[in-house]
PDB file of N, CA and C and ligand atoms in Angstrom:
ATOM      1  N   MET A   1     124.394  95.953 101.012  1.00 47.00           N
ATOM      2  CA  MET A   1     123.477  96.726 100.158  1.00 47.00           C
ATOM      3  C   MET A   1     122.048  96.578 100.669  1.00 47.00           C
ATOM      4  N   GLY A   2     121.441  97.678 101.092  1.00 62.00           N
ATOM      5  CA  GLY A   2     120.059  97.614 101.540  1.00 62.00           C
ATOM      6  C   GLY A   2     119.138  98.237 100.510  1.00 62.00           C
ATOM      7  N   ASP A   3     117.855  98.221 100.818  1.00 80.00           N
ATOM      8  CA  ASP A   3     116.926  98.770  99.843  1.00 80.00           C
ATOM      9  C   ASP A   3     116.905 100.291  99.858  1.00 80.00           C
ATOM     10  N   ALA A   4     117.697 100.896 100.742  1.00 88.00           N
ATOM     11  CA  ALA A   4     117.799 102.351 100.749  1.00 88.00           C
ATOM     12  C   ALA A   4     118.801 102.859  99.719  1.00 88.00           C
ATOM     13  N   ASP A   5     119.521 101.937  99.085  1.00 87.00           N
ATOM     14  CA  ASP A   5     120.528 102.366  98.118  1.00 87.00           C
ATOM     15  C   ASP A   5     119.921 103.078  96.917  1.00 87.00           C
ATOM     16  N   ASN A   6     118.637 102.833  96.700  1.00 92.00           N
ATOM     17  CA  ASN A   6     117.968 103.480  95.566  1.00 92.00           C
ATOM     18  C   ASN A   6     117.377 104.833  95.919  1.00 92.00           C
ATOM     19  N   LEU A   7     117.614 105.280  97.152  1.00 96.00           N
ATOM     20  CA  LEU A   7     117.000 106.535  97.573  1.00 96.00           C
ATOM     21  C   LEU A   7     117.980 107.686  97.493  1.00 96.00           C
ATOM     22  N   GLU A   8     117.477 108.806  97.019  1.00 97.00           N
ATOM     23  CA  GLU A   8     118.209 110.065  97.152  1.00 97.00           C
ATOM     24  C   GLU A   8     117.598 110.790  98.345  1.00 97.00           C
ATOM     25  N   ILE A   9     118.426 111.104  99.334  1.00 97.00           N
ATOM     26  CA  ILE A   9     117.935 111.667 100.592  1.00 97.00           C
ATOM     27  C   ILE A   9     118.540 113.060 100.750  1.00 97.00           C
ATOM     28  N   ILE A  10     117.672 114.026 100.927  1.00 98.00           N
ATOM     29  CA  ILE A  10     118.129 115.411 101.003  1.00 98.00           C
ATOM     30  C   ILE A  10     117.551 116.051 102.262  1.00 98.00           C
ATOM     31  N   VAL A  11     118.374 116.773 103.007  1.00 98.00           N
ATOM     32  CA  VAL A  11     117.864 117.604 104.095  1.00 98.00           C
ATOM     33  C   VAL A  11     117.959 119.057 103.644  1.00 98.00           C
ATOM     34  N   ASP A  12     116.822 119.720 103.636  1.00 98.00           N
ATOM     35  CA  ASP A  12     116.793 121.141 103.293  1.00 98.00           C
ATOM     36  C   ASP A  12     117.235 121.935 104.522  1.00 98.00           C
ATOM     37  N   ARG A  13     118.453 122.419 104.479  1.00 98.00           N
ATOM     38  CA  ARG A  13     119.033 123.090 105.656  1.00 98.00           C
ATOM     39  C   ARG A  13     118.311 124.372 106.015  1.00 98.00           C
ATOM     40  N   ASP A  14     117.656 124.989 105.037  1.00 98.00           N
ATOM     41  CA  ASP A  14     116.909 126.206 105.341  1.00 98.00           C
ATOM     42  C   ASP A  14     115.638 125.895 106.119  1.00 98.00           C
ATOM     43  N   GLU A  15     115.124 124.678 105.921  1.00 98.00           N
ATOM     44  CA  GLU A  15     113.887 124.278 106.605  1.00 98.00           C
ATOM     45  C   GLU A  15     114.168 123.627 107.957  1.00 98.00           C
ATOM     46  N   CYS A  16     115.248 122.886 108.079  1.00 98.00           N
ATOM     47  CA  CYS A  16     115.541 122.128 109.302  1.00 98.00           C
ATOM     48  C   CYS A  16     115.650 123.063 110.498  1.00 98.00           C
ATOM     49  N   ILE A  17     114.914 122.700 111.569  1.00 98.00           N
ATOM     50  CA  ILE A  17     114.949 123.494 112.799  1.00 98.00           C
ATOM     51  C   ILE A  17     115.648 122.731 113.926  1.00 98.00           C
ATOM     52  N   GLY A  18     116.333 121.649 113.553  1.00 98.00           N
ATOM     53  CA  GLY A  18     117.096 120.896 114.551  1.00 98.00           C
ATOM     54  C   GLY A  18     116.256 120.074 115.493  1.00 98.00           C
ATOM     55  N   ASP A  19     115.072 119.687 115.044  1.00 98.00           N
ATOM     56  CA  ASP A  19     114.163 118.914 115.893  1.00 98.00           C
ATOM     57  C   ASP A  19     114.792 117.612 116.389  1.00 98.00           C
ATOM     58  N   GLY A  20     115.495 116.929 115.512  1.00 98.00           N
ATOM     59  CA  GLY A  20     116.199 115.701 115.907  1.00 98.00           C
ATOM     60  C   GLY A  20     115.391 114.431 115.793  1.00 98.00           C
ATOM     61  N   ALA A  21     114.108 114.521 115.428  1.00 98.00           N
ATOM     62  CA  ALA A  21     113.291 113.312 115.301  1.00 98.00           C
ATOM     63  C   ALA A  21     113.876 112.351 114.268  1.00 98.00           C
ATOM     64  N   CYS A  22     114.439 112.906 113.226  1.00 98.00           N
ATOM     65  CA  CYS A  22     114.996 112.044 112.164  1.00 98.00           C
ATOM     66  C   CYS A  22     116.149 111.201 112.703  1.00 98.00           C
ATOM     67  N   VAL A  23     116.961 111.775 113.578  1.00 98.00           N
ATOM     68  CA  VAL A  23     118.098 111.033 114.142  1.00 98.00           C
ATOM     69  C   VAL A  23     117.591 109.924 115.060  1.00 98.00           C
ATOM     70  N   SER A  24     116.521 110.207 115.814  1.00 98.00           N
ATOM     71  CA  SER A  24     115.941 109.175 116.677  1.00 98.00           C
ATOM     72  C   SER A  24     115.335 108.051 115.850  1.00 98.00           C
ATOM     73  N   ASP A  25     114.661 108.411 114.771  1.00 98.00           N
ATOM     74  CA  ASP A  25     113.961 107.409 113.956  1.00 98.00           C
ATOM     75  C   ASP A  25     114.912 106.592 113.092  1.00 98.00           C
ATOM     76  N   ALA A  26     115.902 107.240 112.544  1.00 98.00           N
ATOM     77  CA  ALA A  26     116.789 106.573 111.582  1.00 98.00           C
ATOM     78  C   ALA A  26     118.241 106.956 111.865  1.00 98.00           C
ATOM     79  N   PRO A  27     118.782 106.436 112.970  1.00 98.00           N
ATOM     80  CA  PRO A  27     120.118 106.861 113.419  1.00 98.00           C
ATOM     81  C   PRO A  27     121.258 106.403 112.509  1.00 98.00           C
ATOM     82  N   GLU A  28     120.964 105.453 111.630  1.00 97.00           N
ATOM     83  CA  GLU A  28     122.004 105.044 110.684  1.00 97.00           C
ATOM     84  C   GLU A  28     121.926 105.831 109.376  1.00 97.00           C
ATOM     85  N   THR A  29     121.061 106.832 109.375  1.00 98.00           N
ATOM     86  CA  THR A  29     120.886 107.638 108.158  1.00 98.00           C
ATOM     87  C   THR A  29     121.148 109.117 108.411  1.00 98.00           C
ATOM     88  N   PHE A  30     120.675 109.602 109.570  1.00 98.00           N
ATOM     89  CA  PHE A  30     120.803 111.033 109.863  1.00 98.00           C
ATOM     90  C   PHE A  30     121.641 111.244 111.113  1.00 98.00           C
ATOM     91  N   GLU A  31     122.377 112.349 111.111  1.00 98.00           N
ATOM     92  CA  GLU A  31     123.064 112.787 112.330  1.00 98.00           C
ATOM     93  C   GLU A  31     123.034 114.306 112.361  1.00 98.00           C
ATOM     94  N   MET A  32     123.262 114.865 113.555  1.00 98.00           N
ATOM     95  CA  MET A  32     123.266 116.316 113.687  1.00 98.00           C
ATOM     96  C   MET A  32     124.675 116.826 113.427  1.00 98.00           C
ATOM     97  N   ASP A  33     124.773 117.959 112.753  1.00 98.00           N
ATOM     98  CA  ASP A  33     126.092 118.549 112.556  1.00 98.00           C
ATOM     99  C   ASP A  33     126.345 119.604 113.632  1.00 98.00           C
ATOM    100  N   ASP A  34     127.445 120.304 113.520  1.00 98.00           N
ATOM    101  CA  ASP A  34     127.789 121.247 114.600  1.00 98.00           C
ATOM    102  C   ASP A  34     126.963 122.525 114.550  1.00 98.00           C
ATOM    103  N   GLU A  35     126.083 122.658 113.550  1.00 98.00           N
ATOM    104  CA  GLU A  35     125.131 123.775 113.531  1.00 98.00           C
ATOM    105  C   GLU A  35     123.754 123.323 113.984  1.00 98.00           C
ATOM    106  N   ASP A  36     123.669 122.093 114.531  1.00 98.00           N
ATOM    107  CA  ASP A  36     122.400 121.532 114.994  1.00 98.00           C
ATOM    108  C   ASP A  36     121.388 121.362 113.867  1.00 98.00           C
ATOM    109  N   LYS A  37     121.886 121.012 112.713  1.00 98.00           N
ATOM    110  CA  LYS A  37     121.001 120.659 111.598  1.00 98.00           C
ATOM    111  C   LYS A  37     121.324 119.231 111.201  1.00 98.00           C
ATOM    112  N   ALA A  38     120.329 118.567 110.659  1.00 98.00           N
ATOM    113  CA  ALA A  38     120.532 117.174 110.271  1.00 98.00           C
ATOM    114  C   ALA A  38     121.330 117.085 108.973  1.00 98.00           C
ATOM    115  N   ILE A  39     122.207 116.103 108.919  1.00 98.00           N
ATOM    116  CA  ILE A  39     122.897 115.770 107.676  1.00 98.00           C
ATOM    117  C   ILE A  39     122.720 114.277 107.421  1.00 98.00           C
ATOM    118  N   VAL A  40     122.891 113.910 106.173  1.00 98.00           N
ATOM    119  CA  VAL A  40     122.730 112.512 105.767  1.00 98.00           C
ATOM    120  C   VAL A  40     124.074 111.810 105.893  1.00 98.00           C
ATOM    121  N   LYS A  41     124.064 110.688 106.589  1.00 96.00           N
ATOM    122  CA  LYS A  41     125.287 109.910 106.748  1.00 96.00           C
ATOM    123  C   LYS A  41     125.674 109.238 105.429  1.00 96.00           C
ATOM    124  N   SER A  42     126.915 108.884 105.330  1.00 92.00           N
ATOM    125  CA  SER A  42     127.374 108.151 104.156  1.00 92.00           C
ATOM    126  C   SER A  42     128.281 107.024 104.610  1.00 92.00           C
ATOM    127  N   PRO A  43     127.935 105.779 104.383  1.00 91.00           N
ATOM    128  CA  PRO A  43     126.685 105.336 103.733  1.00 91.00           C
ATOM    129  C   PRO A  43     125.529 105.333 104.724  1.00 91.00           C
ATOM    130  N   VAL A  44     124.309 105.228 104.219  1.00 93.00           N
ATOM    131  CA  VAL A  44     123.143 105.060 105.082  1.00 93.00           C
ATOM    132  C   VAL A  44     122.872 103.571 105.206  1.00 93.00           C
ATOM    133  N   SER A  45     122.375 103.156 106.380  1.00 91.00           N
ATOM    134  CA  SER A  45     122.099 101.724 106.490  1.00 91.00           C
ATOM    135  C   SER A  45     120.785 101.393 107.175  1.00 91.00           C
ATOM    136  N   ASP A  46     119.887 102.367 107.267  1.00 96.00           N
ATOM    137  CA  ASP A  46     118.518 102.012 107.656  1.00 96.00           C
ATOM    138  C   ASP A  46     117.778 101.505 106.417  1.00 96.00           C
ATOM    139  N   ASP A  47     116.653 100.826 106.632  1.00 95.00           N
ATOM    140  CA  ASP A  47     115.909 100.399 105.449  1.00 95.00           C
ATOM    141  C   ASP A  47     114.986 101.522 104.967  1.00 95.00           C
ATOM    142  N   LYS A  48     114.466 101.309 103.796  1.00 96.00           N
ATOM    143  CA  LYS A  48     113.694 102.357 103.109  1.00 96.00           C
ATOM    144  C   LYS A  48     112.513 102.845 103.939  1.00 96.00           C
ATOM    145  N   GLU A  49     111.771 101.920 104.533  1.00 96.00           N
ATOM    146  CA  GLU A  49     110.578 102.315 105.276  1.00 96.00           C
ATOM    147  C   GLU A  49     110.947 103.132 106.513  1.00 96.00           C
ATOM    148  N   THR A  50     112.075 102.780 107.147  1.00 97.00           N
ATOM    149  CA  THR A  50     112.541 103.535 108.310  1.00 97.00           C
ATOM    150  C   THR A  50     112.887 104.974 107.916  1.00 97.00           C
ATOM    151  N   ILE A  51     113.516 105.108 106.781  1.00 98.00           N
ATOM    152  CA  ILE A  51     113.901 106.442 106.311  1.00 98.00           C
ATOM    153  C   ILE A  51     112.670 107.262 105.932  1.00 98.00           C
ATOM    154  N   LEU A  52     111.721 106.613 105.277  1.00 97.00           N
ATOM    155  CA  LEU A  52     110.483 107.325 104.927  1.00 97.00           C
ATOM    156  C   LEU A  52     109.721 107.751 106.173  1.00 97.00           C
ATOM    157  N   GLU A  53     109.724 106.884 107.183  1.00 98.00           N
ATOM    158  CA  GLU A  53     109.044 107.219 108.436  1.00 98.00           C
ATOM    159  C   GLU A  53     109.713 108.435 109.093  1.00 98.00           C
ATOM    160  N   ALA A  54     111.026 108.469 109.058  1.00 98.00           N
ATOM    161  CA  ALA A  54     111.744 109.620 109.607  1.00 98.00           C
ATOM    162  C   ALA A  54     111.360 110.897 108.862  1.00 98.00           C
ATOM    163  N   ALA A  55     111.247 110.804 107.551  1.00 98.00           N
ATOM    164  CA  ALA A  55     110.866 111.980 106.763  1.00 98.00           C
ATOM    165  C   ALA A  55     109.458 112.444 107.142  1.00 98.00           C
ATOM    166  N   ARG A  56     108.552 111.475 107.333  1.00 98.00           N
ATOM    167  CA  ARG A  56     107.169 111.823 107.700  1.00 98.00           C
ATOM    168  C   ARG A  56     107.111 112.473 109.073  1.00 98.00           C
ATOM    169  N   ASN A  57     108.019 112.094 109.953  1.00 98.00           N
ATOM    170  CA  ASN A  57     107.975 112.593 111.329  1.00 98.00           C
ATOM    171  C   ASN A  57     108.692 113.922 111.510  1.00 98.00           C
ATOM    172  N   CYS A  58     109.376 114.393 110.491  1.00 98.00           N
ATOM    173  CA  CYS A  58     109.997 115.720 110.607  1.00 98.00           C
ATOM    174  C   CYS A  58     108.889 116.767 110.656  1.00 98.00           C
ATOM    175  N   PRO A  59     108.877 117.594 111.707  1.00 98.00           N
ATOM    176  CA  PRO A  59     107.757 118.530 111.885  1.00 98.00           C
ATOM    177  C   PRO A  59     107.671 119.611 110.814  1.00 98.00           C
ATOM    178  N   VAL A  60     108.769 119.849 110.118  1.00 98.00           N
ATOM    179  CA  VAL A  60     108.753 120.916 109.105  1.00 98.00           C
ATOM    180  C   VAL A  60     108.980 120.372 107.685  1.00 98.00           C
ATOM    181  N   ASP A  61     108.888 119.055 107.530  1.00 98.00           N
ATOM    182  CA  ASP A  61     109.075 118.422 106.214  1.00 98.00           C
ATOM    183  C   ASP A  61     110.368 118.869 105.529  1.00 98.00           C
ATOM    184  N   ALA A  62     111.446 118.872 106.297  1.00 98.00           N
ATOM    185  CA  ALA A  62     112.734 119.294 105.740  1.00 98.00           C
ATOM    186  C   ALA A  62     113.437 118.172 104.981  1.00 98.00           C
ATOM    187  N   ILE A  63     112.909 116.942 105.107  1.00 98.00           N
ATOM    188  CA  ILE A  63     113.566 115.797 104.475  1.00 98.00           C
ATOM    189  C   ILE A  63     112.831 115.429 103.191  1.00 98.00           C
ATOM    190  N   ILE A  64     113.596 115.380 102.131  1.00 98.00           N
ATOM    191  CA  ILE A  64     113.035 115.070 100.815  1.00 98.00           C
ATOM    192  C   ILE A  64     113.633 113.737 100.364  1.00 98.00           C
ATOM    193  N   ILE A  65     112.769 112.825  99.967  1.00 98.00           N
ATOM    194  CA  ILE A  65     113.210 111.495  99.546  1.00 98.00           C
ATOM    195  C   ILE A  65     112.793 111.263  98.094  1.00 98.00           C
ATOM    196  N   LYS A  66     113.761 110.898  97.284  1.00 97.00           N
ATOM    197  CA  LYS A  66     113.463 110.596  95.884  1.00 97.00           C
ATOM    198  C   LYS A  66     113.972 109.207  95.543  1.00 97.00           C
ATOM    199  N   ASP A  67     113.307 108.595  94.566  1.00 95.00           N
ATOM    200  CA  ASP A  67     113.778 107.338  94.001  1.00 95.00           C
ATOM    201  C   ASP A  67     114.834 107.669  92.958  1.00 95.00           C
ATOM    202  N   LYS A  68     116.055 107.183  93.189  1.00 94.00           N
ATOM    203  CA  LYS A  68     117.160 107.524  92.286  1.00 94.00           C
ATOM    204  C   LYS A  68     116.913 107.034  90.865  1.00 94.00           C
ATOM    205  N   ALA A  69     116.316 105.859  90.760  1.00 93.00           N
ATOM    206  CA  ALA A  69     116.154 105.251  89.442  1.00 93.00           C
ATOM    207  C   ALA A  69     115.132 106.008  88.604  1.00 93.00           C
ATOM    208  N   THR A  70     114.014 106.376  89.218  1.00 95.00           N
ATOM    209  CA  THR A  70     112.926 106.987  88.445  1.00 95.00           C
ATOM    210  C   THR A  70     112.874 108.501  88.607  1.00 95.00           C
ATOM    211  N   GLY A  71     113.548 109.030  89.626  1.00 95.00           N
ATOM    212  CA  GLY A  71     113.466 110.463  89.897  1.00 95.00           C
ATOM    213  C   GLY A  71     112.188 110.858  90.615  1.00 95.00           C
ATOM    214  N   GLU A  72     111.327 109.869  90.873  1.00 96.00           N
ATOM    215  CA  GLU A  72     110.049 110.146  91.529  1.00 96.00           C
ATOM    216  C   GLU A  72     110.280 110.624  92.953  1.00 96.00           C
ATOM    217  N   GLN A  73     109.585 111.672  93.355  1.00 97.00           N
ATOM    218  CA  GLN A  73     109.674 112.135  94.740  1.00 97.00           C
ATOM    219  C   GLN A  73     108.727 111.318  95.595  1.00 97.00           C
ATOM    220  N   LEU A  74     109.302 110.612  96.597  1.00 96.00           N
ATOM    221  CA  LEU A  74     108.505 109.731  97.446  1.00 96.00           C
ATOM    222  C   LEU A  74     107.945 110.469  98.661  1.00 96.00           C
ATOM    223  N   TYR A  75     108.679 111.502  99.107  1.00 97.00           N
ATOM    224  CA  TYR A  75     108.206 112.311 100.217  1.00 97.00           C
ATOM    225  C   TYR A  75     108.886 113.672 100.161  1.00 97.00           C
ATOM    226  N   PRO A  76     108.211 114.791 100.459  1.00 97.00           N
ATOM    227  CA  PRO A  76     106.773 114.888 100.676  1.00 97.00           C
ATOM    228  C   PRO A  76     105.998 114.585  99.393  1.00 97.00           C
ATOM    229  N   GLU A  77     104.817 113.999  99.575  1.00 90.00           N
ATOM    230  CA  GLU A  77     103.975 113.761  98.414  1.00 90.00           C
ATOM    231  C   GLU A  77     103.263 115.050  98.056  1.00 90.00           C
ATOM    232  N   ASP A  78     103.032 115.230  96.787  1.00 71.00           N
ATOM    233  CA  ASP A  78     102.350 116.457  96.335  1.00 71.00           C
ATOM    234  C   ASP A  78     100.899 116.450  96.730  1.00 71.00           C
TER     235      ASP A  78
HETATM  236 FE1  F3S B   1     115.772 118.769 111.088  1.00 69.94          FE
HETATM  237 FE2  F3S B   1     113.463 117.628 110.709  1.00 69.94          FE
HETATM  238 FE3  F3S B   1     115.499 116.205 111.447  1.00 69.94          FE
HETATM  239  S1  F3S B   1     113.807 119.590 111.661  1.00 69.94           S
HETATM  240  S2  F3S B   1     116.759 117.571 112.650  1.00 69.94           S
HETATM  241  S3  F3S B   1     115.312 117.298 109.537  1.00 69.94           S
HETATM  242  S4  F3S B   1     113.409 115.922 112.134  1.00 69.94           S
END
């Protein structure tokens, strides 16, 4: 159990352009599917900060991270 267990991780497939930065940054969380879009692995095993960094590095902000417990959106910030 890592500290990422409290995160809800979503890839917006309409936004994803297949950049792949998320897979490089957090390879235990994201992988590319056969349409060259990122999907979230199950289970994820990167830590929270690694996953947030991957979300920040997505050039089109296709990755949305929420705190499962509070529902607060951690990224993108408003
Ligand atoms: Fe897609 Fe962004 Fe990852 S464009 S492949 S979600 S870095």
